[in-house]
Coordinates of C-alpha atoms and ligand atoms in Angstrom, one line a residue:
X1 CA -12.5 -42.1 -254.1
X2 CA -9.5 -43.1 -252.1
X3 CA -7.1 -41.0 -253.3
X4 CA -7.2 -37.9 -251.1
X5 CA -4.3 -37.6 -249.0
X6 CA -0.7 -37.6 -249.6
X7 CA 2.3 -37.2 -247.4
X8 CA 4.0 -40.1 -245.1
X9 CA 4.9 -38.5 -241.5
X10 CA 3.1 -35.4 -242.1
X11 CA -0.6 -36.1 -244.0
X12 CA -2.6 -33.7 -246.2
X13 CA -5.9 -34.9 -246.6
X14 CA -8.3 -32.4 -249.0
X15 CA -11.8 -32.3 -249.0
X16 CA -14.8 -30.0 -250.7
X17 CA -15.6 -29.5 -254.0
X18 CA -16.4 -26.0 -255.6
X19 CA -20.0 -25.7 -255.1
X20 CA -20.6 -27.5 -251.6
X21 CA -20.4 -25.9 -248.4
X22 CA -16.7 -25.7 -248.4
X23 CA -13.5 -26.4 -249.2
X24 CA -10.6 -28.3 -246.4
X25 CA -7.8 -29.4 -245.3
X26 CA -7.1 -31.9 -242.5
X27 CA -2.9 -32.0 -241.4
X28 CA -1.8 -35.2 -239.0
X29 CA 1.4 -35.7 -238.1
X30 CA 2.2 -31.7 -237.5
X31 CA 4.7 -31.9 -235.3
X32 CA 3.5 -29.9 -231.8
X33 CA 4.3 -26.6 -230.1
X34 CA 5.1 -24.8 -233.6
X35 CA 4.0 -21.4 -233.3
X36 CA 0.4 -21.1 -235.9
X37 CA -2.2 -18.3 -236.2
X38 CA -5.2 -18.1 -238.9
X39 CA -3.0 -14.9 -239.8
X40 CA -0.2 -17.5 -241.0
X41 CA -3.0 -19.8 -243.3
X42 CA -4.8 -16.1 -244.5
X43 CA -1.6 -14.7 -245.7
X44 CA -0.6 -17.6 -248.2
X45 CA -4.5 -17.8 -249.0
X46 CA -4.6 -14.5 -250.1
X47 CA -1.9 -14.7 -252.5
X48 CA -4.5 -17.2 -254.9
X49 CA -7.8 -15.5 -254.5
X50 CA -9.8 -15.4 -257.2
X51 CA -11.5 -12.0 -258.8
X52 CA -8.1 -9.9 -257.7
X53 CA -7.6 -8.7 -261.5
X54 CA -8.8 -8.7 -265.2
X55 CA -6.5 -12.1 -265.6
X56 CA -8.2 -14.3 -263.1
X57 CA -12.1 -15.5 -263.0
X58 CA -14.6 -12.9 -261.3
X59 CA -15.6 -15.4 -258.8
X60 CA -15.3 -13.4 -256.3
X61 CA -14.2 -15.4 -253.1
X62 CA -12.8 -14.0 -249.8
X63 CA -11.2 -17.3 -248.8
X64 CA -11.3 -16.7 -245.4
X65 CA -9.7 -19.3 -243.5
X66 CA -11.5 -20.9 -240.0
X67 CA -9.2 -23.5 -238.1
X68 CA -11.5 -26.1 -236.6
X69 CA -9.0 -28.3 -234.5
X70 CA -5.4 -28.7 -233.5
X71 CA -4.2 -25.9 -232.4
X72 CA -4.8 -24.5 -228.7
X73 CA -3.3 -20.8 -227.5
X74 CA -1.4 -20.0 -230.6
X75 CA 0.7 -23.4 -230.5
X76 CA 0.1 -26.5 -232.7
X77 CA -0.7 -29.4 -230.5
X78 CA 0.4 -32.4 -232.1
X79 CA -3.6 -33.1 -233.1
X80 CA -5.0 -33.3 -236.4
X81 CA -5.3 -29.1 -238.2
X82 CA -8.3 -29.1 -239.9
X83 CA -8.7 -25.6 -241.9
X84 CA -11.7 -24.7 -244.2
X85 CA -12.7 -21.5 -246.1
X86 CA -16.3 -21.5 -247.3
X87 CA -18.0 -21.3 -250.4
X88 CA -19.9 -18.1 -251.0
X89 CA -20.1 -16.6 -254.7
X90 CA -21.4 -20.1 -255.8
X91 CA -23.5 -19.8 -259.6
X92 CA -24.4 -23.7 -259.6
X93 CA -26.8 -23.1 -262.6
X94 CA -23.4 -21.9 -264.7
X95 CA -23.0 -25.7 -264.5
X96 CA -26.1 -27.3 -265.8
X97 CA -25.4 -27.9 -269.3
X98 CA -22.3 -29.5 -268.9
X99 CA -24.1 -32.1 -266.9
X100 CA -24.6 -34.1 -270.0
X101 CA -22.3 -32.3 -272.6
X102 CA -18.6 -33.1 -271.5
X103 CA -16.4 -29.4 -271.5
X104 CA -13.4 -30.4 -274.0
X105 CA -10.1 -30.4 -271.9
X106 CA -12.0 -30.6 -268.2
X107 CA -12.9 -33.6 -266.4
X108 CA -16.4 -33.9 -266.7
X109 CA -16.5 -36.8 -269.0
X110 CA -14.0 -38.8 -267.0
X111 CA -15.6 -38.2 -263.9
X112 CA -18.8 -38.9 -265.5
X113 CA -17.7 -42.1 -266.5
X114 CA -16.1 -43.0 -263.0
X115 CA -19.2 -41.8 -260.7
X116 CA -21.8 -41.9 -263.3
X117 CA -25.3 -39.7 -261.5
X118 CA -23.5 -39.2 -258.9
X119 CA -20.6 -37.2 -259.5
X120 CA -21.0 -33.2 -258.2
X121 CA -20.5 -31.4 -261.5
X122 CA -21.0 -28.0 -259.9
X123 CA -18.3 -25.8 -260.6
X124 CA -16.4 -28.5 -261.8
X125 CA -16.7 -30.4 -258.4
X126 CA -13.5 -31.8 -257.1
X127 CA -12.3 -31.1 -260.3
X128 CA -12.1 -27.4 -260.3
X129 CA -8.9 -25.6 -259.7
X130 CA -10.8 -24.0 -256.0
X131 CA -9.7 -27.7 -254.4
X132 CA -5.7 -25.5 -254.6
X133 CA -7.2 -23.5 -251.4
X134 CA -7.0 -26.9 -249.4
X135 CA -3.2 -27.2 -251.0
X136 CA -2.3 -23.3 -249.9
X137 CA -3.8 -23.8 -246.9
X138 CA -1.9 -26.9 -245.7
X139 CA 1.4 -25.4 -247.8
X140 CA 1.2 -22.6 -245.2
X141 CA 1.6 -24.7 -242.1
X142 CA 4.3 -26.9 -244.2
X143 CA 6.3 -23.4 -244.8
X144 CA 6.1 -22.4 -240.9
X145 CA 7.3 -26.1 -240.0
X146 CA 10.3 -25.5 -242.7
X147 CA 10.8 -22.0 -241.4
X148 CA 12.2 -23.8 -238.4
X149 CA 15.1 -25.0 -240.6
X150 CA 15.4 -21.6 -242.0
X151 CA 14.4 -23.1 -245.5
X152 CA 12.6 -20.7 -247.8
X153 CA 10.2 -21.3 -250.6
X154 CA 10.0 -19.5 -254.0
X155 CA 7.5 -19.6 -256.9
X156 CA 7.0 -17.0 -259.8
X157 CA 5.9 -17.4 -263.5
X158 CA 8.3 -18.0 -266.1
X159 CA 6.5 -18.5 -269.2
X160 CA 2.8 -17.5 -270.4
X161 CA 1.8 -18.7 -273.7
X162 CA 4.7 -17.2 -275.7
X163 CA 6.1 -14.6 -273.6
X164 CA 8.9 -16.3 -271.7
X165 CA 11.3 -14.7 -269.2
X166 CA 15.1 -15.3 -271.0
X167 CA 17.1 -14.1 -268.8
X168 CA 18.3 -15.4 -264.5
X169 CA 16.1 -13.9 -262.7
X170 CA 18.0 -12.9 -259.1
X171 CA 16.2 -14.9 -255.7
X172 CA 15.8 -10.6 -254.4
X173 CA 13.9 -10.2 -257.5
X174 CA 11.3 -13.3 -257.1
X175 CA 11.3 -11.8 -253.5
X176 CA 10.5 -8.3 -254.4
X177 CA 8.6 -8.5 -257.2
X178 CA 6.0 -11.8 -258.1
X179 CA 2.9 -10.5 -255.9
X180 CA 3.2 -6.8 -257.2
X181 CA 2.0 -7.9 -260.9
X182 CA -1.4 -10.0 -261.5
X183 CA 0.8 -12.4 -263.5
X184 CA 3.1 -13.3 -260.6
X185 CA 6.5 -13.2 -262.8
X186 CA 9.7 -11.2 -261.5
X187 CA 10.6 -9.1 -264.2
X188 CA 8.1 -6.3 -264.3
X189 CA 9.1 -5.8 -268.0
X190 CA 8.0 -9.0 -269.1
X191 CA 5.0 -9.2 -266.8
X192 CA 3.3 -6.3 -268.6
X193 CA 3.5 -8.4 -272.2
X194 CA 2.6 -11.2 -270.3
X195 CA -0.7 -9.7 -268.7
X196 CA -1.5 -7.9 -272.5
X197 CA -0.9 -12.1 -274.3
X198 CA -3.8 -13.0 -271.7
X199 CA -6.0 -10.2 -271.8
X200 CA -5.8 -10.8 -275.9
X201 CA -6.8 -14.2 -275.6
X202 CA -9.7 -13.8 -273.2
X203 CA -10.9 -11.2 -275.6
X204 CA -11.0 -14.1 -278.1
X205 CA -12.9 -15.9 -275.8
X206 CA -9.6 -18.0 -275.7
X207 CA -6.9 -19.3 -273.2
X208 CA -3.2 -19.8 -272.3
X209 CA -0.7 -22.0 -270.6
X210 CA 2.2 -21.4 -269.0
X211 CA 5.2 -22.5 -266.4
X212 CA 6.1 -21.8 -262.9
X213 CA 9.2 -22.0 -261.4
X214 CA 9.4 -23.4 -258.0
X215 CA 12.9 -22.7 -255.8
X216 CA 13.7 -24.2 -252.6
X217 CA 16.3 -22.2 -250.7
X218 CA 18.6 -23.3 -247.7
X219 CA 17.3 -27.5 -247.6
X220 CA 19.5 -29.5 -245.8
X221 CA 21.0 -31.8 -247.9
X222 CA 19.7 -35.9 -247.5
X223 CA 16.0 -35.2 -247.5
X224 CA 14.3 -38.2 -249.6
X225 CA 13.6 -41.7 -249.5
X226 CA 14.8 -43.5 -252.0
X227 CA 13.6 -45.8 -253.8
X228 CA 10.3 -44.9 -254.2
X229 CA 10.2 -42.2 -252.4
X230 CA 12.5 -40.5 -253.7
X231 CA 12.4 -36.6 -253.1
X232 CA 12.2 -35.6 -256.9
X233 CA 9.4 -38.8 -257.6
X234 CA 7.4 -37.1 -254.3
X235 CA 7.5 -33.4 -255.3
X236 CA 6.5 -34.5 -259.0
X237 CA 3.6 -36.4 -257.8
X238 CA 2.2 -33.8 -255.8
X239 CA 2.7 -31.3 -258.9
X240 CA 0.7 -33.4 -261.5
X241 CA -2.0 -33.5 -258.7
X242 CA -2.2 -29.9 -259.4
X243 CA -5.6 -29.8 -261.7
X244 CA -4.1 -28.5 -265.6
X245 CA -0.7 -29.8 -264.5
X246 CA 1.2 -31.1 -267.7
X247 CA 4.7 -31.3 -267.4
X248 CA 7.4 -31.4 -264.5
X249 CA 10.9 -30.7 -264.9
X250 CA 14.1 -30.3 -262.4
X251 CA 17.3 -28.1 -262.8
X252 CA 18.2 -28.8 -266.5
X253 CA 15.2 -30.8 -267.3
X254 CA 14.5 -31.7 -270.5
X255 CA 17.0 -29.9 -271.9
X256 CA 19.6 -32.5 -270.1
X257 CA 18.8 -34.9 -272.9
X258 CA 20.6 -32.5 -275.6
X259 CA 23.6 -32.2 -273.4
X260 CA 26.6 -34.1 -272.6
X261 CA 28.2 -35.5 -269.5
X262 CA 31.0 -33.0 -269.3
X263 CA 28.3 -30.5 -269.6
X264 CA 25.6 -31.5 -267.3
X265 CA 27.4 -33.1 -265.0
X266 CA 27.8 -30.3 -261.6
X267 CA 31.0 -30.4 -260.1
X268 CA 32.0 -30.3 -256.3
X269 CA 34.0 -27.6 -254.6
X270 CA 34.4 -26.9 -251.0
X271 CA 32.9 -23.4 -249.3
X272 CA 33.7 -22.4 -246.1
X273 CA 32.6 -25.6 -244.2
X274 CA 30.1 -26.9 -247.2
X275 CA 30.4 -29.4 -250.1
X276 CA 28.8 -27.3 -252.7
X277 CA 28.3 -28.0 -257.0
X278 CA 29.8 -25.2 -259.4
X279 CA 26.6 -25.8 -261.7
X280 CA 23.3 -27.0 -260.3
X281 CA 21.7 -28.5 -263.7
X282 CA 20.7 -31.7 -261.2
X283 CA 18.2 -29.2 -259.2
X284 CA 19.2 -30.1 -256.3
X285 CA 18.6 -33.4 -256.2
X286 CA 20.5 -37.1 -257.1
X287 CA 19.9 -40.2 -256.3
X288 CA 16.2 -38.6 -255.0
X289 CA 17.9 -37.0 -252.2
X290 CA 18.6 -33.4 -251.6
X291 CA 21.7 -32.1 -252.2
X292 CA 21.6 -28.6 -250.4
X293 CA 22.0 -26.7 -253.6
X294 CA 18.8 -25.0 -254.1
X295 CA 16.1 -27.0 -255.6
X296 CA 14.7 -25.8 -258.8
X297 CA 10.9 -27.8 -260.7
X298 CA 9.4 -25.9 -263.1
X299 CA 5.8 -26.9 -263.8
X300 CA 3.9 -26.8 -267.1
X301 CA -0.1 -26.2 -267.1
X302 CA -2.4 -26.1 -270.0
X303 CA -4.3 -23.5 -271.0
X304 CA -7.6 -23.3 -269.3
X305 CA -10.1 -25.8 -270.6
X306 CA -12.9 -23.6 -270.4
X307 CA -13.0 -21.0 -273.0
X308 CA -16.0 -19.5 -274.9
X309 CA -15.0 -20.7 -278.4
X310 CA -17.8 -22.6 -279.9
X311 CA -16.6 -26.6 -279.5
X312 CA -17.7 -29.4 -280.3
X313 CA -18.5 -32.6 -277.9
X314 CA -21.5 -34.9 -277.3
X315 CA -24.8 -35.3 -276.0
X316 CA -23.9 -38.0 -273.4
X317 CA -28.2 -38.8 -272.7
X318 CA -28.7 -39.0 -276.2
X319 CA -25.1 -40.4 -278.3
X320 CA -25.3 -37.6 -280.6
X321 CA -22.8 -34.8 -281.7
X322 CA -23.5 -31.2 -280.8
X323 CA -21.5 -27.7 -279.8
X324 CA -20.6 -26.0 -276.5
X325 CA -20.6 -22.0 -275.5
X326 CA -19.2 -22.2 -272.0
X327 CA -20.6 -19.3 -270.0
X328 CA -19.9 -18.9 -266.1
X329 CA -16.5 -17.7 -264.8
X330 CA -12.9 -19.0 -265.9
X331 CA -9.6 -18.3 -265.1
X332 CA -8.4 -16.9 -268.6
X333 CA -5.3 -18.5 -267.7
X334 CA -4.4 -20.6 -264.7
X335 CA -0.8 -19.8 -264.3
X336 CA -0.9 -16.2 -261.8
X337 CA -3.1 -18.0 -259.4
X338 CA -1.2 -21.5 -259.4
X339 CA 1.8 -19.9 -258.2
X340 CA 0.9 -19.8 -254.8
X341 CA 0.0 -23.7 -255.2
X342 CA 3.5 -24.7 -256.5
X343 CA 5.1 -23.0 -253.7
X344 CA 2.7 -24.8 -251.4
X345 CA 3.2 -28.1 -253.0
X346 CA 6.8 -28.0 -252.9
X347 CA 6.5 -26.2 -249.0
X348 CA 4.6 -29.9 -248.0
X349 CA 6.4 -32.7 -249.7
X350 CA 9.6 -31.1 -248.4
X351 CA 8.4 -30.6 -244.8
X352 CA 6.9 -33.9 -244.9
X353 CA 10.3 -35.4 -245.8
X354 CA 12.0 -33.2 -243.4
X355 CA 10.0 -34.8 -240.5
X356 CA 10.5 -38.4 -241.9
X357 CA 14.7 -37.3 -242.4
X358 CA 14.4 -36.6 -238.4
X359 CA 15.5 -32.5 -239.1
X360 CA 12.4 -31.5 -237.7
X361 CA 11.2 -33.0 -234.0
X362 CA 8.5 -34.4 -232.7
X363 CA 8.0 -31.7 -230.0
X364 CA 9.3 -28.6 -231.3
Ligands
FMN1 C1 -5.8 -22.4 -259.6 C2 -6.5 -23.1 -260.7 C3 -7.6 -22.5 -261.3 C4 -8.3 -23.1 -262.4 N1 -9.4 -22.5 -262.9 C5 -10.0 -23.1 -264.0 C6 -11.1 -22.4 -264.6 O1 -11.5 -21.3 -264.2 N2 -11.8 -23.1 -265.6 C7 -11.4 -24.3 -266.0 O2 -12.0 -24.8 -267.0 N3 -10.4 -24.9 -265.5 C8 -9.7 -24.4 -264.4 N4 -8.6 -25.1 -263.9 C9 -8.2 -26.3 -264.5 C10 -9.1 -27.5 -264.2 O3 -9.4 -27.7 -262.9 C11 -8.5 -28.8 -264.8 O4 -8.0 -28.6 -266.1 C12 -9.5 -30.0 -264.8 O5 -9.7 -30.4 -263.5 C13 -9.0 -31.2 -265.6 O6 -7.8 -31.7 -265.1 P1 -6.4 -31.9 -265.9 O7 -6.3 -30.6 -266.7 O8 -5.4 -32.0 -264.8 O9 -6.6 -33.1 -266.7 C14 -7.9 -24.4 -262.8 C15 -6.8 -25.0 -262.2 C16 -6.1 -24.4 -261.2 C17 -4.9 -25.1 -260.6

């Protein structure tokens, strides 16, 4: 397993898995003398705990975060941050039948097959969706290193199975609005349907997908490293490293293949002292560097894998065919508490770029 950090002047490295003692972050390359309190982590880490309403899973975990290195009387210090929170409403037994009959649509098999005895199924291991506290936790240093540039980061939920938010939803709105409703989506309106489609399909013993948006506000334009690490390439890797993550889209997405050039194509105007685009369909990015329009991903997950409908899948000891009831706690839909994690992913890839574009010092 070598495949545990990611970031090139400013490193995320996540360890834990669900059921062990706990779950961390290690950040090198954080730039010293920024200003960093457990208060900072605690405040992003609350946004994703589990057990807050009917549409998350009753683990109930305070995520409390405990900062072991790196930073001495309130400053960073240019040494490696390593954050934990521990593991306390751990149900391990939930777990033992899946040890040899694979969940449909989780990893168990795969990692099964990759670490054989040894793999910590627990919880889902490394697997489960509780490796995201590492992400928040290391987003929330990322977003006070960006705040430095005066950049601000946006997430909020745009689509949950088929209840989708048609209309532009105003940056005020994303502001006032996503952490006042379990499902994390702006328009209150919509967030109500929203919250009933989930509460429907858990009653089912069912799940649903969704998207999150992801906005970037205020990013100096030439952030990304072309070719291959390019600033679009970057962010999209560290979204499908999201566990349930499907699909990744910027500014006009898929939808650009239906248009044409004279459509799609954003033009330039000048304002005040600032080459700006009249459209923004490229989300803020060509040529994998930034523009300085706002950048705009949109991330597709799956629904949950682990639902209590009667499946089928295999005896793995034996080669035989049999059925699955999944009991323990799920997340009847990952989308409300992935919000958080978007906004975190897109906070480090841009911070770490931001660093490696020379915007942000050394010493700050
Ligand atoms: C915040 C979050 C919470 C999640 N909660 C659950 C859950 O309760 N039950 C579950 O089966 N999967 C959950 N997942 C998804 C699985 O971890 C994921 O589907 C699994 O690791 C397989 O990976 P893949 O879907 O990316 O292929 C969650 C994911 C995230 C991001």
């Amino acid at each position: 397993m070598n495949g545990n950090s990611i970031g090139k002047a400013l490193i995320f490295t996540c360890f834990g898995e669900s059921h062990g003692t706990c779950i961390g972050a290690v950040i090198d390359g954080c730039p010293a003398g920024l200003p960093l309190t457990e208060e900072d982590i605690q405040a992003e880490l609350n946004k994703r705990k589990p057990g807050l309403s009917a549409v998350s899973t009753s683990r109930k975990e305070e995520d409390r975060v405990e900062i072991i290195s790196g930073i001495y009387r309130g400053y960073t210090t240019g040494a490696p941050i390593c954050m934990i929170v521990r593991n306390r409403d751990v149900q391990s037994e939930n777990y033992e039948h899946i040890k040899n009959k694979p969940r449909p649509g989780h990893a168990d098999y795969t990692s099964y097959i990759k670490y054989g005895e040894y793999n910590d199924y627990r919880g889902g291991g490394r697997f489960s969706g509780r490796v995201t506290a590492a992400y928040v936790m290391a987003g929330a240093v990322a977003k006070k290193l960006l705040e430095t540039l005066k950049v601000e980061i946006l997430a909020h939920t745009i689509q949950i199975g088929r209840v989708k938010v048609h209309r532009t939803i105003l940056y005020d709105e994303i502001r006032r609005n996503t952490y006042r409703n379990p499902v994390r989506c702006a328009d209150l309106e919509i967030a109500s349907l929203m919250e009933k489609e989930i509460l429907e399909a858990s009653k089912e013993g069912d799940s649903l997908g969704g998207i999150v948006e992801g906005i970037a506000l205020n990013l100096p334009a030439g952030l990304g490293e072309p070719i291959f690490d390019s600033l679009d390439a970057d962010i999209a890797k560290i979204m499908f490293n999201i566990p349930a993550v499907k699909g990744v889209e910027f500014g006009a997405g898929f939808r650009a293949a239906s248009l044409k050039g004279s459509e799609n194509n954003d033009q330039y105007a000048v304002r005040g002292e600032k080459v700006v685009t009249l459209s923004n369909n490229s989300g803020g990015v060509l040529g994998g560097i930034s523009t300085g329009m706002p950048l705009t991903v949109r991330v597709a997950f799956k629904p949950t894998p682990s639902i209590s409908k009667k499946q089928r899948t295999v005896d793995l000891r034996c080669m035989e065919e049999t059925e699955i009831e999944i009991k323990g706690r799920h997340d009847p839909c990952i989308v409300p508490r992935a919000v958080p994690v978007v906004e975190a992913c897109l906070a480090f890839i841009l911070a770490d770029h931001a660093i490696r574009s020379q915007k942000i010092p050394r010493i700050l």
